[in-house]
Amino acid sequence: MFAVQWAKIFGVSKVIAVGIDDEKLEITKQIGADFTINPLNKEALQLISEHTNGINVDLVIEVAGSPATSSTEANIQIVM
């Protein structure tokens, strides 16, 4: 959640939060995430691609340490 707040403070236009706790994801959305995904419930990579019109993301910050979120992070195509 802290990373979402910092991303918004530093001007990130769209923040996508991925996590496995739906309650924490809801709080994350309330504090600034534009879109949240639980990879245990939904296909995260497909949703990220759809939400970004196939462009995917510029930067990934992994802070949870969960195997589910780490594997998602490792498979996201980072666009620079």
GROMACS .gro file of C-alpha atoms in nm:
model
   80
    1MET     CA    1   0.000   0.000   0.000
    2PHE     CA    2   0.288   0.231   0.077
    3ALA     CA    3   0.429   0.178  -0.274
    4VAL     CA    4   0.093   0.281  -0.424
    5GLN     CA    5   0.093   0.603  -0.224
    6TRP     CA    6   0.450   0.686  -0.329
    7ALA     CA    7   0.376   0.610  -0.692
    8LYS     CA    8   0.087   0.856  -0.686
    9ILE     CA    9   0.293   1.119  -0.502
   10PHE     CA   10   0.562   1.092  -0.772
   11GLY     CA   11   0.309   1.136  -1.050
   12VAL     CA   12   0.243   0.787  -1.180
   13SER     CA   13  -0.069   0.822  -1.392
   14LYS     CA   14  -0.205   0.468  -1.356
   15VAL     CA   15  -0.128   0.230  -1.069
   16ILE     CA   16  -0.227  -0.136  -1.091
   17ALA     CA   17  -0.201  -0.324  -0.761
   18VAL     CA   18  -0.174  -0.703  -0.757
   19GLY     CA   19  -0.227  -0.891  -0.432
   20ILE     CA   20  -0.387  -1.201  -0.284
   21ASP     CA   21  -0.585  -1.039   0.000
   22ASP     CA   22  -0.910  -0.890  -0.132
   23GLU     CA   23  -0.959  -0.679   0.181
   24LYS     CA   24  -0.615  -0.521   0.144
   25LEU     CA   25  -0.676  -0.470  -0.229
   26GLU     CA   26  -0.993  -0.276  -0.149
   27ILE     CA   27  -0.798  -0.052   0.091
   28THR     CA   28  -0.527  -0.012  -0.174
   29LYS     CA   29  -0.790   0.106  -0.420
   30GLN     CA   30  -0.922   0.356  -0.166
   31ILE     CA   31  -0.574   0.507  -0.119
   32GLY     CA   32  -0.498   0.547  -0.487
   33ALA     CA   33  -0.468   0.230  -0.694
   34ASP     CA   34  -0.656   0.272  -1.020
   35PHE     CA   35  -0.709  -0.100  -1.069
   36THR     CA   36  -0.658  -0.406  -0.847
   37ILE     CA   37  -0.614  -0.773  -0.934
   38ASN     CA   38  -0.610  -1.085  -0.720
   39PRO     CA   39  -0.413  -1.346  -0.923
   40LEU     CA   40  -0.576  -1.626  -0.723
   41ASN     CA   41  -0.919  -1.523  -0.857
   42LYS     CA   42  -0.841  -1.380  -1.201
   43GLU     CA   43  -0.584  -1.414  -1.478
   44ALA     CA   44  -0.361  -1.121  -1.382
   45LEU     CA   45  -0.150  -1.098  -1.697
   46GLN     CA   46  -0.455  -1.097  -1.924
   47LEU     CA   47  -0.630  -0.831  -1.714
   48ILE     CA   48  -0.320  -0.610  -1.707
   49SER     CA   49  -0.290  -0.638  -2.084
   50GLU     CA   50  -0.660  -0.554  -2.129
   51HIS     CA   51  -0.647  -0.263  -1.885
   52THR     CA   52  -0.342  -0.112  -2.059
   53ASN     CA   53  -0.465  -0.178  -2.416
   54GLY     CA   54  -0.187  -0.432  -2.469
   55ILE     CA   55   0.091  -0.191  -2.376
   56ASN     CA   56   0.144  -0.353  -2.034
   57VAL     CA   57   0.346  -0.157  -1.777
   58ASP     CA   58   0.650   0.068  -1.747
   59LEU     CA   59   0.760  -0.046  -1.402
   60VAL     CA   60   0.691  -0.330  -1.159
   61ILE     CA   61   0.753  -0.296  -0.786
   62GLU     CA   62   0.722  -0.626  -0.598
   63VAL     CA   63   0.678  -0.581  -0.224
   64ALA     CA   64   0.461  -0.872  -0.105
   65GLY     CA   65   0.694  -1.168  -0.142
   66SER     CA   66   0.401  -1.397  -0.223
   67PRO     CA   67   0.465  -1.671  -0.482
   68ALA     CA   68   0.139  -1.576  -0.660
   69THR     CA   69   0.230  -1.209  -0.694
   70SER     CA   70   0.598  -1.279  -0.763
   71SER     CA   71   0.519  -1.512  -1.053
   72THR     CA   72   0.284  -1.250  -1.198
   73GLU     CA   73   0.551  -0.981  -1.164
   74ALA     CA   74   0.811  -1.203  -1.331
   75ASN     CA   75   0.589  -1.256  -1.635
   76ILE     CA   76   0.479  -0.897  -1.696
   77GLN     CA   77   0.636  -0.742  -2.004
   78ILE     CA   78   0.790  -0.415  -1.894
   79VAL     CA   79   0.772  -0.146  -2.159
   80MET     CA   80   1.038   0.125  -2.148
   0.00000   0.00000   0.00000
